[in-house]
Short mmCIF file of C-alpha atoms and ligand atoms in Angstrom, two decimals:
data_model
loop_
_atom_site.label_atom_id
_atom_site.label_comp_id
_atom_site.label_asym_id
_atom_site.label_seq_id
_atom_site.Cartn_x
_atom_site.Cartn_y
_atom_site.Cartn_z
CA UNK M 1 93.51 99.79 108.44
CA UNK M 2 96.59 98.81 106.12
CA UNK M 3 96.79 97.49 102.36
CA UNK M 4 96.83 94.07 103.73
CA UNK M 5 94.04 94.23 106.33
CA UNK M 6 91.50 96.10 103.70
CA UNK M 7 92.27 93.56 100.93
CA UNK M 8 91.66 90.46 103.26
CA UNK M 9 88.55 92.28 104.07
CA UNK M 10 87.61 92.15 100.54
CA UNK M 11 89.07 88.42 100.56
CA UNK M 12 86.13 87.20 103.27
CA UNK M 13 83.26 90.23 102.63
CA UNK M 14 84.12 92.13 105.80
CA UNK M 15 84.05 95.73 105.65
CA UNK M 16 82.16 98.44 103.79
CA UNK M 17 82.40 97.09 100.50
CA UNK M 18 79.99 93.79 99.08
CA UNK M 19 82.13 93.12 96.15
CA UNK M 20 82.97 89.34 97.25
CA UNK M 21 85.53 87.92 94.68
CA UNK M 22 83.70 85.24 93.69
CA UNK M 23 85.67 84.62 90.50
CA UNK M 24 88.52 85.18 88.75
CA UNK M 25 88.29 85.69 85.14
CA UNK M 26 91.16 84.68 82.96
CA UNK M 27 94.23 86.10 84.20
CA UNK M 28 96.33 88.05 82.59
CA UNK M 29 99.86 88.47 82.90
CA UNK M 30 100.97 91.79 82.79
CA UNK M 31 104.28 93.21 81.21
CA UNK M 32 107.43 93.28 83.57
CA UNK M 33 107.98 96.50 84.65
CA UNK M 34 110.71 98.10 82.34
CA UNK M 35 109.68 95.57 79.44
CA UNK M 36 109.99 96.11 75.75
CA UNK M 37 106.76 97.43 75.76
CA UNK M 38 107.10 100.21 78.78
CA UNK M 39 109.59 101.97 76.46
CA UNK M 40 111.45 104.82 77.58
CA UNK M 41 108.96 107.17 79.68
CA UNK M 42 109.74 110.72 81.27
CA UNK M 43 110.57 109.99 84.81
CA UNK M 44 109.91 113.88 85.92
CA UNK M 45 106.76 115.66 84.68
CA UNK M 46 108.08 117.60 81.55
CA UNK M 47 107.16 121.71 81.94
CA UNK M 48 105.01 121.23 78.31
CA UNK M 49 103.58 118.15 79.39
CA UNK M 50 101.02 117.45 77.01
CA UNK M 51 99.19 113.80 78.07
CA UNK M 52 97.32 113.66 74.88
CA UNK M 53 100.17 114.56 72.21
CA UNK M 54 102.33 112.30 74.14
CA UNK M 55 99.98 109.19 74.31
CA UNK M 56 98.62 109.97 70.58
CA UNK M 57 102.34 109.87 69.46
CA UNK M 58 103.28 106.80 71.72
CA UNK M 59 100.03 104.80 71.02
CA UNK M 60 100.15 105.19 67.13
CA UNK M 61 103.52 103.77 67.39
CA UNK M 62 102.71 101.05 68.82
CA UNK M 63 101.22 101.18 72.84
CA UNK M 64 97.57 101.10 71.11
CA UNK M 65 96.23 98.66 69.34
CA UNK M 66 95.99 99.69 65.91
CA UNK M 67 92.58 98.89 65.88
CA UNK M 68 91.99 102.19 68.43
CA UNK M 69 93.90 104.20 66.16
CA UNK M 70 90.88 105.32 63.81
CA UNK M 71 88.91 106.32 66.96
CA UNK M 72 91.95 108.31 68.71
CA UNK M 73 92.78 110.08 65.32
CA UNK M 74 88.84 110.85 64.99
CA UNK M 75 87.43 114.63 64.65
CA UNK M 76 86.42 114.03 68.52
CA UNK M 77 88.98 111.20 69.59
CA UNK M 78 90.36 113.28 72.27
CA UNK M 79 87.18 113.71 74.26
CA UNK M 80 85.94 110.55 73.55
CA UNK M 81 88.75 108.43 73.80
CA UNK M 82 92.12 109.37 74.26
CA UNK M 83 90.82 111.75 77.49
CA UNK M 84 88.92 108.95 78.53
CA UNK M 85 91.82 106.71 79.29
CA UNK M 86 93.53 109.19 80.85
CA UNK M 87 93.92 109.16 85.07
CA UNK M 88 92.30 111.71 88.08
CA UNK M 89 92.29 111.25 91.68
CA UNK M 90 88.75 111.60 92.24
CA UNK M 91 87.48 113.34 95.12
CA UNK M 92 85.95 110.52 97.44
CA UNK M 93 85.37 110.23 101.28
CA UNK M 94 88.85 109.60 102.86
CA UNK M 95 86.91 106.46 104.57
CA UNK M 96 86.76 104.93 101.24
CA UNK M 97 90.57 105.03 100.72
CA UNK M 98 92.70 103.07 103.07
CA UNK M 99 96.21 103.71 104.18
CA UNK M 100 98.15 102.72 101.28
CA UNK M 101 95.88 103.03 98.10
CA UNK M 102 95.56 105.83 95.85
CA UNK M 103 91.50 106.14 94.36
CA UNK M 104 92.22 106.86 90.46
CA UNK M 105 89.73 107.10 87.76
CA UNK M 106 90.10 107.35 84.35
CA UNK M 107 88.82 110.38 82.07
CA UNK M 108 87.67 113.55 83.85
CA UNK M 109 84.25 114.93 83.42
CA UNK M 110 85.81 118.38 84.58
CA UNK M 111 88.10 118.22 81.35
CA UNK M 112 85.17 117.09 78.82
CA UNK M 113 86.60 113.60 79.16
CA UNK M 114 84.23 110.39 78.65
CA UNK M 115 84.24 108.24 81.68
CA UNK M 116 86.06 105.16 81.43
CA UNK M 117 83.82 101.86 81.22
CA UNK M 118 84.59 98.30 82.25
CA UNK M 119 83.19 95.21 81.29
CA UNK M 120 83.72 91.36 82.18
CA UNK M 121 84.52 89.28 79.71
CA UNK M 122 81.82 88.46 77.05
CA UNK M 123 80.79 87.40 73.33
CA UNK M 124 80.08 91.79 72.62
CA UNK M 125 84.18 92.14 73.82
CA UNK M 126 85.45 89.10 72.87
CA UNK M 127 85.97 87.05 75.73
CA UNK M 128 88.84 89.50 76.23
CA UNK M 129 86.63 92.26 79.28
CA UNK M 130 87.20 95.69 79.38
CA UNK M 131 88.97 97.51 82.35
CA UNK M 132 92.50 98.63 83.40
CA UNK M 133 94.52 94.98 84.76
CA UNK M 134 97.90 97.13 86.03
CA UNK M 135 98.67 100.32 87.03
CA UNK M 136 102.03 101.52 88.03
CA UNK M 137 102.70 104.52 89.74
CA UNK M 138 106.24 106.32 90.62
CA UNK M 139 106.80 109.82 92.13
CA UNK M 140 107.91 112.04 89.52
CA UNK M 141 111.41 112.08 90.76
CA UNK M 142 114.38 111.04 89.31
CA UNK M 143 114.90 108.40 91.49
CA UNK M 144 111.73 106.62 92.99
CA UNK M 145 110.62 102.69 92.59
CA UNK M 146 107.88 102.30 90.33
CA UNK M 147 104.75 100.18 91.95
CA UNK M 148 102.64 97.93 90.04
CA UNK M 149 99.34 97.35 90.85
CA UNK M 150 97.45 94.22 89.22
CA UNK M 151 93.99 93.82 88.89
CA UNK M 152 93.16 90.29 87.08
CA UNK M 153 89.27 90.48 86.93
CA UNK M 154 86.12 92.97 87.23
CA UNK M 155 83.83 93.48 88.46
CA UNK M 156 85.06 91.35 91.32
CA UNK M 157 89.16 92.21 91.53
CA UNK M 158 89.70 88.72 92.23
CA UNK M 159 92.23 87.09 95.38
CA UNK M 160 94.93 87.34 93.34
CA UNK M 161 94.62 91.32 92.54
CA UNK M 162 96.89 93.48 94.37
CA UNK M 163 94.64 96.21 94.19
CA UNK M 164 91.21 96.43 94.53
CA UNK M 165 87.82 98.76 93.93
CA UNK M 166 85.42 100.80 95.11
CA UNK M 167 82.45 102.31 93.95
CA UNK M 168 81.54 106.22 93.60
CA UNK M 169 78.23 106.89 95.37
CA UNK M 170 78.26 103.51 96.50
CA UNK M 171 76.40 101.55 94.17
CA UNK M 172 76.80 98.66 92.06
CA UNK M 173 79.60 98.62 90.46
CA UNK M 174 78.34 97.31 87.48
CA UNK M 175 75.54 100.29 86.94
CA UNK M 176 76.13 102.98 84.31
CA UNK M 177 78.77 100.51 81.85
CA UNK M 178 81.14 100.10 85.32
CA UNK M 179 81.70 104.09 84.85
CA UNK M 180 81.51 104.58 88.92
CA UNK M 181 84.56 102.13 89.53
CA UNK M 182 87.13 103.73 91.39
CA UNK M 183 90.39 101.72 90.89
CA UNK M 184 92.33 101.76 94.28
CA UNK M 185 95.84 101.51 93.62
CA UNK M 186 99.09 100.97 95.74
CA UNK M 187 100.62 104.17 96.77
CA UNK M 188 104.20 103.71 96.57
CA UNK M 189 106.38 104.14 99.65
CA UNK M 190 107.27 108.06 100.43
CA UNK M 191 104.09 108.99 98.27
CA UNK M 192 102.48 112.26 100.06
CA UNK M 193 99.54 113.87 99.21
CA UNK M 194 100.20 116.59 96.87
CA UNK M 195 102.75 115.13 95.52
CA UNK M 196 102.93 114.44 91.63
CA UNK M 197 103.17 110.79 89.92
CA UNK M 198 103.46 109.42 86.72
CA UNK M 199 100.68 107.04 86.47
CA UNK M 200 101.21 104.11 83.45
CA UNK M 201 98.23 101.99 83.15
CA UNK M 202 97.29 99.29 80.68
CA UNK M 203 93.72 99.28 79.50
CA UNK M 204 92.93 95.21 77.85
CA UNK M 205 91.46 96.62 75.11
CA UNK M 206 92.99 99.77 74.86
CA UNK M 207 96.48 99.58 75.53
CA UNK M 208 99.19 101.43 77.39
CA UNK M 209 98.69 105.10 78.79
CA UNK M 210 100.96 107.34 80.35
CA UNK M 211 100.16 110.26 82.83
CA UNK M 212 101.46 112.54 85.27
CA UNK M 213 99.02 113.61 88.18
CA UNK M 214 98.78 115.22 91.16
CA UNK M 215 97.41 112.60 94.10
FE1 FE2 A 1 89.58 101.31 77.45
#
């Protein structure tokens, strides 16, 4: 099964997942790749690559909201929250992952690392929801294309995603605060396993975060 046949699965509730897009919450349009706001980033994995220095340093000037900064500067802000926004390949069934998607989840239990929530939009988040609307993913190469995958609504990705989600264990999506999503994103052309990406991901309420990772 390709990209396009699993996501037109999705599209008319065919396949293994029940996740029908029955809505599409207000969509959001992401930055264009290589924006103001996507900065300069390291195109190969640095040998002192340190995820949460760099995204501490980058978000407090500017890719997080300063309304985050408090909690990422906080005696246990890299646990709770700066680790928590940052990506893992998690280890699912290869049935669950289609040709063309890499699974990615954000903030690794292994590491100590909160697990990512999502949220639709409500009063308790301001109308705005809570999950991860693009992803972009290049091999850590110095010269590779850089994918963006969107993702305009949860829990239902909504027609208009480009990506799309799946749940760990199987279960609804929406149990434990979303924390069981897994966010399948586009794997970009010449992407092997084993090789290393940077991952750059925007989290609506969070911000921008930066990662390299191993798929
Ligand atoms: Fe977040």
């Amino acid at each position: 099964m390709n990209r396009r046949d699993f996501t037109r699965g999705l599209m008319f509730g065919v396949g293994y997942l029940a996740i029908a897009p029955t809505f599409v919450a207000c969509k959001k349009t992401p930055p264009a790749v290589g924006s103001a706001l996507s900065g300069v980033l390291p195109k190969l994995k640095p040998a002192d690559w340190d995820p949460v220095a760099f995204n501490l340093e980058r978000g407090l000037a500017g890719s997080i909201p300063e309304s985050y900064h408090a909690a990422i500067t906080s005696p246990d802000g890299v646990e709770k929250h700066v680790g928590k926004h940052l990506p893992y390949v998690p280890r699912v069934p290869e049935r669950l992952v289609p040709d063309g998607f890499i699974p990615i989840m954000w903030g690794d239990p292994s590491k100590g690392y909160a697990k990512h929530p999502n949220a639709a939009p409500s009063d308790a988040n301001g109308g705005q929801g809570h999950w991860y609307n693009w992803i972009r993913i290049r091999k850590a190469v110095q010269d590779a294309p850089e994918e963006e995958t969107t993702f305009v609504s949860w829990p239902e990705v909504g027609s208009e995603s480009t990506g799309s989600y799946v749940v760990m264990g199987n279960g609804d999506i929406r149990e434990d605060g979303g924390r069981n999503t897994i966010y399948l994103a586009a794997r970009p052309h010449g992407v092997r396993t084993g090789d290393v990406v940077r991952v750059h991901a925007h989290c609506l309420t969070h911000g921008e975060w930066v990662d390299f990772i191993t798929v």
